[in-house]
Amino acid sequence: MKKIDLTSLDQTARNAGVLGLRVTQHGEDRGVYHWEDECRRNIYSASKSFTALAVGIAAREGLLSLDEKLTDAFRDELEAEPGAYLAQATVRDLLTMCLGQEKPILMGAERPLLQEDDWVRLALRTPWKHAPGSVFMYSNAGPYLAGVLVERRCGCDLVSYLRPRLFEPMGIRNPTWEHDPLGHIFGAGGLFLTLSELHRLGVLCLQKGRWADRQLVPESWIEACTGKQVDNGGDGYGYLFWRGKHDSYRADGKYGQWSVVFPAVDAVVTVTAWNRNGEALQALVMDGIYPQLENN
């Protein structure tokens, strides 16, 4: 299969701060390119998509339900009678960025300065301003709480839970993942992976949760995560996955850690980057690489 031609795109990639790029289509490599050595890097909020898959696996195992009320799931951390909006919130609301709180919390610049060690209590006592499901506001509270809930129900940390169910079957060995002060893995960010390891997430999703001869994640859960669940003022948002141009969806981390799936052309494009120019990265992937996939 013809390799992706980056001759005319090299400067675009450099302008976008791309460190590595991997493209597969129809199950074959169409190019692996490196501007820096491939090593494990923080994939930032692309970590959220792994947390989403953990929730789906846990639901399949009967450990939790999307319809559970947060007031039941986190009963011990509630310090007072919950307000009306918190009382309405469910596990599903943790995955859509429509939790309804008044401000984003547990964001990257905030976490190192927090004096509070119990981030679960901190997240739950942040005031609710809107009915859950009504307003899209990007925040780390929801995916963090979702990861903690999986840990509590499975009785181990998130990496240990995912190791036999996801990581090892996909060839991701002993990944490092940020912890909170009490030892919970921070399901909203801080997972360290190589370009190729992040790419496998996109491939797994393109294959609807199947890897080799195993169905690692329920097909219906992949469809729910990557389909449009809520409006976000753009192309839509799923369960901790972003929707995008050309009917694509992606795991998306700060500074350009992307694994983009294009189901219509049976392809995955994964980028690691140090990018502060989102338009340049969009131009590279959506306008530079996608047409070569579409015409293949």
PDB file of N, CA and C in Angstrom, residues 122-218:
ATOM      1  N   LEU A 122     -13.361  16.843  47.259  1.00  0.00           N
ATOM      2  CA  LEU A 122     -13.229  18.140  46.607  1.00  0.00           C
ATOM      3  C   LEU A 122     -14.123  18.220  45.371  1.00  0.00           C
ATOM      4  N   ALA A 123     -14.113  17.177  44.560  1.00  0.00           N
ATOM      5  CA  ALA A 123     -14.915  17.173  43.342  1.00  0.00           C
ATOM      6  C   ALA A 123     -16.400  17.208  43.648  1.00  0.00           C
ATOM      7  N   LEU A 124     -16.815  16.468  44.653  1.00  0.00           N
ATOM      8  CA  LEU A 124     -18.245  16.378  44.959  1.00  0.00           C
ATOM      9  C   LEU A 124     -18.787  17.636  45.624  1.00  0.00           C
ATOM     10  N   ARG A 125     -17.931  18.379  46.304  1.00  0.00           N
ATOM     11  CA  ARG A 125     -18.442  19.577  46.964  1.00  0.00           C
ATOM     12  C   ARG A 125     -18.322  20.835  46.098  1.00  0.00           C
ATOM     13  N   THR A 126     -17.727  20.694  44.912  1.00  0.00           N
ATOM     14  CA  THR A 126     -17.741  21.816  43.979  1.00  0.00           C
ATOM     15  C   THR A 126     -19.180  22.092  43.572  1.00  0.00           C
ATOM     16  N   PRO A 127     -19.657  23.313  43.702  1.00  0.00           N
ATOM     17  CA  PRO A 127     -21.090  23.587  43.519  1.00  0.00           C
ATOM     18  C   PRO A 127     -21.617  23.185  42.139  1.00  0.00           C
ATOM     19  N   TRP A 128     -22.826  22.649  42.161  1.00  0.00           N
ATOM     20  CA  TRP A 128     -23.551  22.338  40.932  1.00  0.00           C
ATOM     21  C   TRP A 128     -24.376  23.571  40.543  1.00  0.00           C
ATOM     22  N   LYS A 129     -24.196  24.037  39.309  1.00  0.00           N
ATOM     23  CA  LYS A 129     -24.881  25.236  38.849  1.00  0.00           C
ATOM     24  C   LYS A 129     -25.985  24.923  37.844  1.00  0.00           C
ATOM     25  N   HIS A 130     -25.863  23.770  37.173  1.00  0.00           N
ATOM     26  CA  HIS A 130     -26.807  23.412  36.118  1.00  0.00           C
ATOM     27  C   HIS A 130     -27.294  21.979  36.330  1.00  0.00           C
ATOM     28  N   ALA A 131     -28.411  21.678  35.727  1.00  0.00           N
ATOM     29  CA  ALA A 131     -28.894  20.301  35.741  1.00  0.00           C
ATOM     30  C   ALA A 131     -27.915  19.424  34.961  1.00  0.00           C
ATOM     31  N   PRO A 132     -27.567  18.247  35.476  1.00  0.00           N
ATOM     32  CA  PRO A 132     -26.674  17.364  34.735  1.00  0.00           C
ATOM     33  C   PRO A 132     -27.218  17.085  33.341  1.00  0.00           C
ATOM     34  N   GLY A 133     -26.310  17.107  32.370  1.00  0.00           N
ATOM     35  CA  GLY A 133     -26.697  16.840  30.997  1.00  0.00           C
ATOM     36  C   GLY A 133     -27.117  18.055  30.210  1.00  0.00           C
ATOM     37  N   SER A 134     -27.160  19.219  30.849  1.00  0.00           N
ATOM     38  CA  SER A 134     -27.717  20.393  30.167  1.00  0.00           C
ATOM     39  C   SER A 134     -26.666  21.344  29.590  1.00  0.00           C
ATOM     40  N   VAL A 135     -25.460  21.371  30.153  1.00  0.00           N
ATOM     41  CA  VAL A 135     -24.445  22.336  29.726  1.00  0.00           C
ATOM     42  C   VAL A 135     -23.100  21.625  29.579  1.00  0.00           C
ATOM     43  N   PHE A 136     -22.464  21.774  28.415  1.00  0.00           N
ATOM     44  CA  PHE A 136     -21.141  21.191  28.186  1.00  0.00           C
ATOM     45  C   PHE A 136     -20.083  22.111  28.765  1.00  0.00           C
ATOM     46  N   MET A 137     -19.258  21.583  29.665  1.00  0.00           N
ATOM     47  CA  MET A 137     -18.137  22.337  30.227  1.00  0.00           C
ATOM     48  C   MET A 137     -17.006  21.355  30.509  1.00  0.00           C
ATOM     49  N   TYR A 138     -15.904  21.561  29.829  1.00  0.00           N
ATOM     50  CA  TYR A 138     -14.784  20.637  29.947  1.00  0.00           C
ATOM     51  C   TYR A 138     -14.162  20.736  31.335  1.00  0.00           C
ATOM     52  N   SER A 139     -14.042  19.586  32.002  1.00  0.00           N
ATOM     53  CA  SER A 139     -13.522  19.525  33.364  1.00  0.00           C
ATOM     54  C   SER A 139     -12.949  18.146  33.613  1.00  0.00           C
ATOM     55  N   ASN A 140     -12.001  18.063  34.529  1.00  0.00           N
ATOM     56  CA  ASN A 140     -11.417  16.771  34.886  1.00  0.00           C
ATOM     57  C   ASN A 140     -12.176  16.047  35.986  1.00  0.00           C
ATOM     58  N   ALA A 141     -13.169  16.689  36.565  1.00  0.00           N
ATOM     59  CA  ALA A 141     -13.877  16.078  37.692  1.00  0.00           C
ATOM     60  C   ALA A 141     -14.544  14.769  37.305  1.00  0.00           C
ATOM     61  N   GLY A 142     -15.286  14.769  36.195  1.00  0.00           N
ATOM     62  CA  GLY A 142     -16.054  13.591  35.811  1.00  0.00           C
ATOM     63  C   GLY A 142     -15.195  12.369  35.545  1.00  0.00           C
ATOM     64  N   PRO A 143     -14.226  12.451  34.632  1.00  0.00           N
ATOM     65  CA  PRO A 143     -13.402  11.268  34.362  1.00  0.00           C
ATOM     66  C   PRO A 143     -12.569  10.828  35.557  1.00  0.00           C
ATOM     67  N   TYR A 144     -12.154  11.772  36.393  1.00  0.00           N
ATOM     68  CA  TYR A 144     -11.440  11.377  37.613  1.00  0.00           C
ATOM     69  C   TYR A 144     -12.335  10.531  38.506  1.00  0.00           C
ATOM     70  N   LEU A 145     -13.553  10.997  38.759  1.00  0.00           N
ATOM     71  CA  LEU A 145     -14.476  10.241  39.602  1.00  0.00           C
ATOM     72  C   LEU A 145     -14.842   8.906  38.970  1.00  0.00           C
ATOM     73  N   ALA A 146     -14.956   8.873  37.649  1.00  0.00           N
ATOM     74  CA  ALA A 146     -15.261   7.612  36.971  1.00  0.00           C
ATOM     75  C   ALA A 146     -14.153   6.592  37.205  1.00  0.00           C
ATOM     76  N   GLY A 147     -12.903   7.035  37.117  1.00  0.00           N
ATOM     77  CA  GLY A 147     -11.790   6.124  37.372  1.00  0.00           C
ATOM     78  C   GLY A 147     -11.759   5.628  38.802  1.00  0.00           C
ATOM     79  N   VAL A 148     -12.025   6.528  39.742  1.00  0.00           N
ATOM     80  CA  VAL A 148     -12.059   6.127  41.152  1.00  0.00           C
ATOM     81  C   VAL A 148     -13.167   5.099  41.391  1.00  0.00           C
ATOM     82  N   LEU A 149     -14.315   5.297  40.774  1.00  0.00           N
ATOM     83  CA  LEU A 149     -15.420   4.357  40.957  1.00  0.00           C
ATOM     84  C   LEU A 149     -15.047   2.977  40.440  1.00  0.00           C
ATOM     85  N   VAL A 150     -14.407   2.907  39.278  1.00  0.00           N
ATOM     86  CA  VAL A 150     -13.961   1.606  38.770  1.00  0.00           C
ATOM     87  C   VAL A 150     -13.000   0.959  39.754  1.00  0.00           C
ATOM     88  N   GLU A 151     -12.051   1.732  40.277  1.00  0.00           N
ATOM     89  CA  GLU A 151     -11.092   1.183  41.235  1.00  0.00           C
ATOM     90  C   GLU A 151     -11.789   0.610  42.462  1.00  0.00           C
ATOM     91  N   ARG A 152     -12.754   1.339  42.976  1.00  0.00           N
ATOM     92  CA  ARG A 152     -13.439   0.879  44.187  1.00  0.00           C
ATOM     93  C   ARG A 152     -14.232  -0.401  43.936  1.00  0.00           C
ATOM     94  N   ARG A 153     -14.841  -0.484  42.771  1.00  0.00           N
ATOM     95  CA  ARG A 153     -15.674  -1.652  42.484  1.00  0.00           C
ATOM     96  C   ARG A 153     -14.841  -2.886  42.145  1.00  0.00           C
ATOM     97  N   CYS A 154     -13.658  -2.670  41.553  1.00  0.00           N
ATOM     98  CA  CYS A 154     -12.844  -3.832  41.179  1.00  0.00           C
ATOM     99  C   CYS A 154     -11.848  -4.211  42.264  1.00  0.00           C
ATOM    100  N   GLY A 155     -11.604  -3.305  43.218  1.00  0.00           N
ATOM    101  CA  GLY A 155     -10.728  -3.619  44.338  1.00  0.00           C
ATOM    102  C   GLY A 155      -9.244  -3.494  44.050  1.00  0.00           C
ATOM    103  N   CYS A 156      -8.880  -2.787  42.978  1.00  0.00           N
ATOM    104  CA  CYS A 156      -7.465  -2.560  42.678  1.00  0.00           C
ATOM    105  C   CYS A 156      -7.348  -1.260  41.896  1.00  0.00           C
ATOM    106  N   ASP A 157      -6.114  -0.827  41.638  1.00  0.00           N
ATOM    107  CA  ASP A 157      -5.961   0.422  40.903  1.00  0.00           C
ATOM    108  C   ASP A 157      -6.271   0.210  39.425  1.00  0.00           C
ATOM    109  N   LEU A 158      -6.436   1.310  38.711  1.00  0.00           N
ATOM    110  CA  LEU A 158      -6.919   1.263  37.334  1.00  0.00           C
ATOM    111  C   LEU A 158      -5.941   0.541  36.406  1.00  0.00           C
ATOM    112  N   VAL A 159      -4.650   0.745  36.604  1.00  0.00           N
ATOM    113  CA  VAL A 159      -3.667   0.048  35.773  1.00  0.00           C
ATOM    114  C   VAL A 159      -3.745  -1.455  36.012  1.00  0.00           C
ATOM    115  N   SER A 160      -3.845  -1.861  37.275  1.00  0.00           N
ATOM    116  CA  SER A 160      -3.938  -3.289  37.583  1.00  0.00           C
ATOM    117  C   SER A 160      -5.209  -3.901  37.007  1.00  0.00           C
ATOM    118  N   TYR A 161      -6.283  -3.128  37.012  1.00  0.00           N
ATOM    119  CA  TYR A 161      -7.541  -3.618  36.451  1.00  0.00           C
ATOM    120  C   TYR A 161      -7.443  -3.785  34.938  1.00  0.00           C
ATOM    121  N   LEU A 162      -6.836  -2.793  34.277  1.00  0.00           N
ATOM    122  CA  LEU A 162      -6.766  -2.824  32.823  1.00  0.00           C
ATOM    123  C   LEU A 162      -5.639  -3.702  32.294  1.00  0.00           C
ATOM    124  N   ARG A 163      -4.673  -4.036  33.134  1.00  0.00           N
ATOM    125  CA  ARG A 163      -3.516  -4.791  32.633  1.00  0.00           C
ATOM    126  C   ARG A 163      -3.940  -6.090  31.937  1.00  0.00           C
ATOM    127  N   PRO A 164      -4.685  -6.985  32.591  1.00  0.00           N
ATOM    128  CA  PRO A 164      -5.048  -8.223  31.877  1.00  0.00           C
ATOM    129  C   PRO A 164      -6.190  -8.044  30.889  1.00  0.00           C
ATOM    130  N   ARG A 165      -6.982  -7.004  31.064  1.00  0.00           N
ATOM    131  CA  ARG A 165      -8.183  -6.822  30.247  1.00  0.00           C
ATOM    132  C   ARG A 165      -7.943  -6.007  28.987  1.00  0.00           C
ATOM    133  N   LEU A 166      -6.907  -5.164  29.007  1.00  0.00           N
ATOM    134  CA  LEU A 166      -6.687  -4.252  27.885  1.00  0.00           C
ATOM    135  C   LEU A 166      -5.209  -4.096  27.556  1.00  0.00           C
ATOM    136  N   PHE A 167      -4.408  -3.684  28.530  1.00  0.00           N
ATOM    137  CA  PHE A 167      -3.025  -3.334  28.254  1.00  0.00           C
ATOM    138  C   PHE A 167      -2.201  -4.513  27.737  1.00  0.00           C
ATOM    139  N   GLU A 168      -2.177  -5.627  28.473  1.00  0.00           N
ATOM    140  CA  GLU A 168      -1.342  -6.754  28.060  1.00  0.00           C
ATOM    141  C   GLU A 168      -1.777  -7.347  26.722  1.00  0.00           C
ATOM    142  N   PRO A 169      -3.075  -7.563  26.497  1.00  0.00           N
ATOM    143  CA  PRO A 169      -3.460  -8.084  25.172  1.00  0.00           C
ATOM    144  C   PRO A 169      -3.045  -7.179  24.025  1.00  0.00           C
ATOM    145  N   MET A 170      -2.954  -5.867  24.276  1.00  0.00           N
ATOM    146  CA  MET A 170      -2.581  -4.903  23.235  1.00  0.00           C
ATOM    147  C   MET A 170      -1.074  -4.629  23.208  1.00  0.00           C
ATOM    148  N   GLY A 171      -0.309  -5.319  24.047  1.00  0.00           N
ATOM    149  CA  GLY A 171       1.136  -5.149  24.052  1.00  0.00           C
ATOM    150  C   GLY A 171       1.609  -3.879  24.716  1.00  0.00           C
ATOM    151  N   ILE A 172       0.821  -3.345  25.641  1.00  0.00           N
ATOM    152  CA  ILE A 172       1.214  -2.161  26.411  1.00  0.00           C
ATOM    153  C   ILE A 172       1.675  -2.641  27.778  1.00  0.00           C
ATOM    154  N   ARG A 173       2.971  -2.617  28.016  1.00  0.00           N
ATOM    155  CA  ARG A 173       3.551  -3.226  29.216  1.00  0.00           C
ATOM    156  C   ARG A 173       3.777  -2.193  30.314  1.00  0.00           C
ATOM    157  N   ASN A 174       3.152  -2.439  31.455  1.00  0.00           N
ATOM    158  CA  ASN A 174       3.417  -1.677  32.678  1.00  0.00           C
ATOM    159  C   ASN A 174       3.440  -0.167  32.467  1.00  0.00           C
ATOM    160  N   PRO A 175       2.352   0.418  31.985  1.00  0.00           N
ATOM    161  CA  PRO A 175       2.352   1.865  31.784  1.00  0.00           C
ATOM    162  C   PRO A 175       2.339   2.631  33.099  1.00  0.00           C
ATOM    163  N   THR A 176       2.912   3.812  33.062  1.00  0.00           N
ATOM    164  CA  THR A 176       2.897   4.723  34.199  1.00  0.00           C
ATOM    165  C   THR A 176       1.689   5.635  34.077  1.00  0.00           C
ATOM    166  N   TRP A 177       1.020   5.899  35.227  1.00  0.00           N
ATOM    167  CA  TRP A 177      -0.173   6.749  35.213  1.00  0.00           C
ATOM    168  C   TRP A 177      -0.169   7.580  36.491  1.00  0.00           C
ATOM    169  N   GLU A 178      -0.433   8.844  36.360  1.00  0.00           N
ATOM    170  CA  GLU A 178      -0.460   9.776  37.493  1.00  0.00           C
ATOM    171  C   GLU A 178      -1.425   9.309  38.585  1.00  0.00           C
ATOM    172  N   HIS A 179      -1.033   9.539  39.844  1.00  0.00           N
ATOM    173  CA  HIS A 179      -1.876   9.225  41.002  1.00  0.00           C
ATOM    174  C   HIS A 179      -2.278  10.513  41.724  1.00  0.00           C
ATOM    175  N   ASP A 180      -3.377  10.445  42.441  1.00  0.00           N
ATOM    176  CA  ASP A 180      -3.743  11.549  43.324  1.00  0.00           C
ATOM    177  C   ASP A 180      -3.043  11.362  44.665  1.00  0.00           C
ATOM    178  N   PRO A 181      -3.161  12.300  45.604  1.00  0.00           N
ATOM    179  CA  PRO A 181      -2.434  12.177  46.875  1.00  0.00           C
ATOM    180  C   PRO A 181      -2.802  10.958  47.705  1.00  0.00           C
ATOM    181  N   LEU A 182      -3.983  10.394  47.498  1.00  0.00           N
ATOM    182  CA  LEU A 182      -4.404   9.226  48.262  1.00  0.00           C
ATOM    183  C   LEU A 182      -4.170   7.921  47.509  1.00  0.00           C
ATOM    184  N   GLY A 183      -3.526   8.008  46.351  1.00  0.00           N
ATOM    185  CA  GLY A 183      -3.152   6.800  45.631  1.00  0.00           C
ATOM    186  C   GLY A 183      -4.086   6.380  44.514  1.00  0.00           C
ATOM    187  N   HIS A 184      -5.187   7.099  44.307  1.00  0.00           N
ATOM    188  CA  HIS A 184      -6.061   6.776  43.187  1.00  0.00           C
ATOM    189  C   HIS A 184      -5.415   7.221  41.880  1.00  0.00           C
ATOM    190  N   ILE A 185      -5.513   6.401  40.851  1.00  0.00           N
ATOM    191  CA  ILE A 185      -5.037   6.827  39.546  1.00  0.00           C
ATOM    192  C   ILE A 185      -5.913   7.954  39.036  1.00  0.00           C
ATOM    193  N   PHE A 186      -5.270   8.934  38.413  1.00  0.00           N
ATOM    194  CA  PHE A 186      -5.979  10.108  37.932  1.00  0.00           C
ATOM    195  C   PHE A 186      -6.526   9.817  36.537  1.00  0.00           C
ATOM    196  N   GLY A 187      -7.747   9.335  36.493  1.00  0.00           N
ATOM    197  CA  GLY A 187      -8.327   8.871  35.241  1.00  0.00           C
ATOM    198  C   GLY A 187      -8.571   9.941  34.205  1.00  0.00           C
ATOM    199  N   ALA A 188      -8.371  11.203  34.561  1.00  0.00           N
ATOM    200  CA  ALA A 188      -8.580  12.300  33.616  1.00  0.00           C
ATOM    201  C   ALA A 188      -7.328  12.684  32.849  1.00  0.00           C
ATOM    202  N   GLY A 189      -6.163  12.143  33.215  1.00  0.00           N
ATOM    203  CA  GLY A 189      -4.924  12.512  32.536  1.00  0.00           C
ATOM    204  C   GLY A 189      -3.734  11.817  33.151  1.00  0.00           C
ATOM    205  N   GLY A 190      -2.555  12.060  32.564  1.00  0.00           N
ATOM    206  CA  GLY A 190      -1.318  11.598  33.176  1.00  0.00           C
ATOM    207  C   GLY A 190      -0.898  10.187  32.853  1.00  0.00           C
ATOM    208  N   LEU A 191      -1.469   9.565  31.824  1.00  0.00           N
ATOM    209  CA  LEU A 191      -0.999   8.255  31.362  1.00  0.00           C
ATOM    210  C   LEU A 191       0.144   8.488  30.371  1.00  0.00           C
ATOM    211  N   PHE A 192       1.214   7.718  30.500  1.00  0.00           N
ATOM    212  CA  PHE A 192       2.382   7.854  29.643  1.00  0.00           C
ATOM    213  C   PHE A 192       2.447   6.675  28.674  1.00  0.00           C
ATOM    214  N   LEU A 193       2.435   6.978  27.372  1.00  0.00           N
ATOM    215  CA  LEU A 193       2.495   5.951  26.340  1.00  0.00           C
ATOM    216  C   LEU A 193       3.392   6.408  25.194  1.00  0.00           C
ATOM    217  N   THR A 194       3.867   5.452  24.407  1.00  0.00           N
ATOM    218  CA  THR A 194       4.559   5.779  23.169  1.00  0.00           C
ATOM    219  C   THR A 194       3.535   6.088  22.081  1.00  0.00           C
ATOM    220  N   LEU A 195       4.026   6.633  20.986  1.00  0.00           N
ATOM    221  CA  LEU A 195       3.179   6.858  19.815  1.00  0.00           C
ATOM    222  C   LEU A 195       2.481   5.569  19.396  1.00  0.00           C
ATOM    223  N   SER A 196       3.233   4.484  19.304  1.00  0.00           N
ATOM    224  CA  SER A 196       2.654   3.219  18.837  1.00  0.00           C
ATOM    225  C   SER A 196       1.629   2.676  19.817  1.00  0.00           C
ATOM    226  N   GLU A 197       1.861   2.863  21.117  1.00  0.00           N
ATOM    227  CA  GLU A 197       0.887   2.387  22.110  1.00  0.00           C
ATOM    228  C   GLU A 197      -0.401   3.185  22.045  1.00  0.00           C
ATOM    229  N   LEU A 198      -0.292   4.496  21.899  1.00  0.00           N
ATOM    230  CA  LEU A 198      -1.492   5.306  21.750  1.00  0.00           C
ATOM    231  C   LEU A 198      -2.228   4.937  20.463  1.00  0.00           C
ATOM    232  N   HIS A 199      -1.487   4.641  19.419  1.00  0.00           N
ATOM    233  CA  HIS A 199      -2.090   4.257  18.141  1.00  0.00           C
ATOM    234  C   HIS A 199      -2.957   3.006  18.290  1.00  0.00           C
ATOM    235  N   ARG A 200      -2.530   2.094  19.140  1.00  0.00           N
ATOM    236  CA  ARG A 200      -3.298   0.857  19.320  1.00  0.00           C
ATOM    237  C   ARG A 200      -4.692   1.131  19.881  1.00  0.00           C
ATOM    238  N   LEU A 201      -4.829   2.208  20.648  1.00  0.00           N
ATOM    239  CA  LEU A 201      -6.164   2.574  21.127  1.00  0.00           C
ATOM    240  C   LEU A 201      -7.077   2.876  19.941  1.00  0.00           C
ATOM    241  N   GLY A 202      -6.582   3.682  19.000  1.00  0.00           N
ATOM    242  CA  GLY A 202      -7.381   3.993  17.829  1.00  0.00           C
ATOM    243  C   GLY A 202      -7.719   2.760  17.015  1.00  0.00           C
ATOM    244  N   VAL A 203      -6.745   1.880  16.855  1.00  0.00           N
ATOM    245  CA  VAL A 203      -6.981   0.645  16.104  1.00  0.00           C
ATOM    246  C   VAL A 203      -8.019  -0.219  16.803  1.00  0.00           C
ATOM    247  N   LEU A 204      -7.926  -0.329  18.123  1.00  0.00           N
ATOM    248  CA  LEU A 204      -8.907  -1.102  18.889  1.00  0.00           C
ATOM    249  C   LEU A 204     -10.307  -0.553  18.671  1.00  0.00           C
ATOM    250  N   CYS A 205     -10.435   0.760  18.696  1.00  0.00           N
ATOM    251  CA  CYS A 205     -11.761   1.362  18.506  1.00  0.00           C
ATOM    252  C   CYS A 205     -12.267   1.152  17.083  1.00  0.00           C
ATOM    253  N   LEU A 206     -11.376   1.298  16.097  1.00  0.00           N
ATOM    254  CA  LEU A 206     -11.770   1.053  14.715  1.00  0.00           C
ATOM    255  C   LEU A 206     -12.274  -0.375  14.550  1.00  0.00           C
ATOM    256  N   GLN A 207     -11.661  -1.301  15.288  1.00  0.00           N
ATOM    257  CA  GLN A 207     -12.055  -2.713  15.232  1.00  0.00           C
ATOM    258  C   GLN A 207     -13.196  -3.023  16.191  1.00  0.00           C
ATOM    259  N   LYS A 208     -13.836  -1.958  16.685  1.00  0.00           N
ATOM    260  CA  LYS A 208     -15.013  -2.069  17.560  1.00  0.00           C
ATOM    261  C   LYS A 208     -14.749  -2.920  18.800  1.00  0.00           C
ATOM    262  N   GLY A 209     -13.566  -2.685  19.402  1.00  0.00           N
ATOM    263  CA  GLY A 209     -13.237  -3.314  20.671  1.00  0.00           C
ATOM    264  C   GLY A 209     -12.581  -4.670  20.563  1.00  0.00           C
ATOM    265  N   ARG A 210     -12.328  -5.124  19.341  1.00  0.00           N
ATOM    266  CA  ARG A 210     -11.726  -6.448  19.145  1.00  0.00           C
ATOM    267  C   ARG A 210     -10.233  -6.317  18.878  1.00  0.00           C
ATOM    268  N   TRP A 211      -9.461  -7.184  19.507  1.00  0.00           N
ATOM    269  CA  TRP A 211      -8.017  -7.211  19.300  1.00  0.00           C
ATOM    270  C   TRP A 211      -7.609  -8.656  19.078  1.00  0.00           C
ATOM    271  N   ALA A 212      -7.032  -8.918  17.891  1.00  0.00           N
ATOM    272  CA  ALA A 212      -6.718 -10.299  17.515  1.00  0.00           C
ATOM    273  C   ALA A 212      -7.997 -11.136  17.615  1.00  0.00           C
ATOM    274  N   ASP A 213      -7.979 -12.162  18.461  1.00  0.00           N
ATOM    275  CA  ASP A 213      -9.155 -13.038  18.546  1.00  0.00           C
ATOM    276  C   ASP A 213      -9.994 -12.777  19.795  1.00  0.00           C
ATOM    277  N   ARG A 214      -9.780 -11.621  20.445  1.00  0.00           N
ATOM    278  CA  ARG A 214     -10.500 -11.339  21.690  1.00  0.00           C
ATOM    279  C   ARG A 214     -11.316 -10.055  21.578  1.00  0.00           C
ATOM    280  N   GLN A 215     -12.529 -10.098  22.117  1.00  0.00           N
ATOM    281  CA  GLN A 215     -13.353  -8.902  22.227  1.00  0.00           C
ATOM    282  C   GLN A 215     -13.030  -8.260  23.570  1.00  0.00           C
ATOM    283  N   LEU A 216     -12.096  -7.313  23.566  1.00  0.00           N
ATOM    284  CA  LEU A 216     -11.636  -6.728  24.827  1.00  0.00           C
ATOM    285  C   LEU A 216     -12.663  -5.786  25.435  1.00  0.00           C
ATOM    286  N   VAL A 217     -13.348  -5.048  24.578  1.00  0.00           N
ATOM    287  CA  VAL A 217     -14.345  -4.068  25.015  1.00  0.00           C
ATOM    288  C   VAL A 217     -15.629  -4.355  24.237  1.00  0.00           C
ATOM    289  N   PRO A 218     -16.781  -4.324  24.885  1.00  0.00           N
ATOM    290  CA  PRO A 218     -18.021  -4.590  24.144  1.00  0.00           C
ATOM    291  C   PRO A 218     -18.183  -3.666  22.940  1.00  0.00           C
TER     292      PRO A 218
END
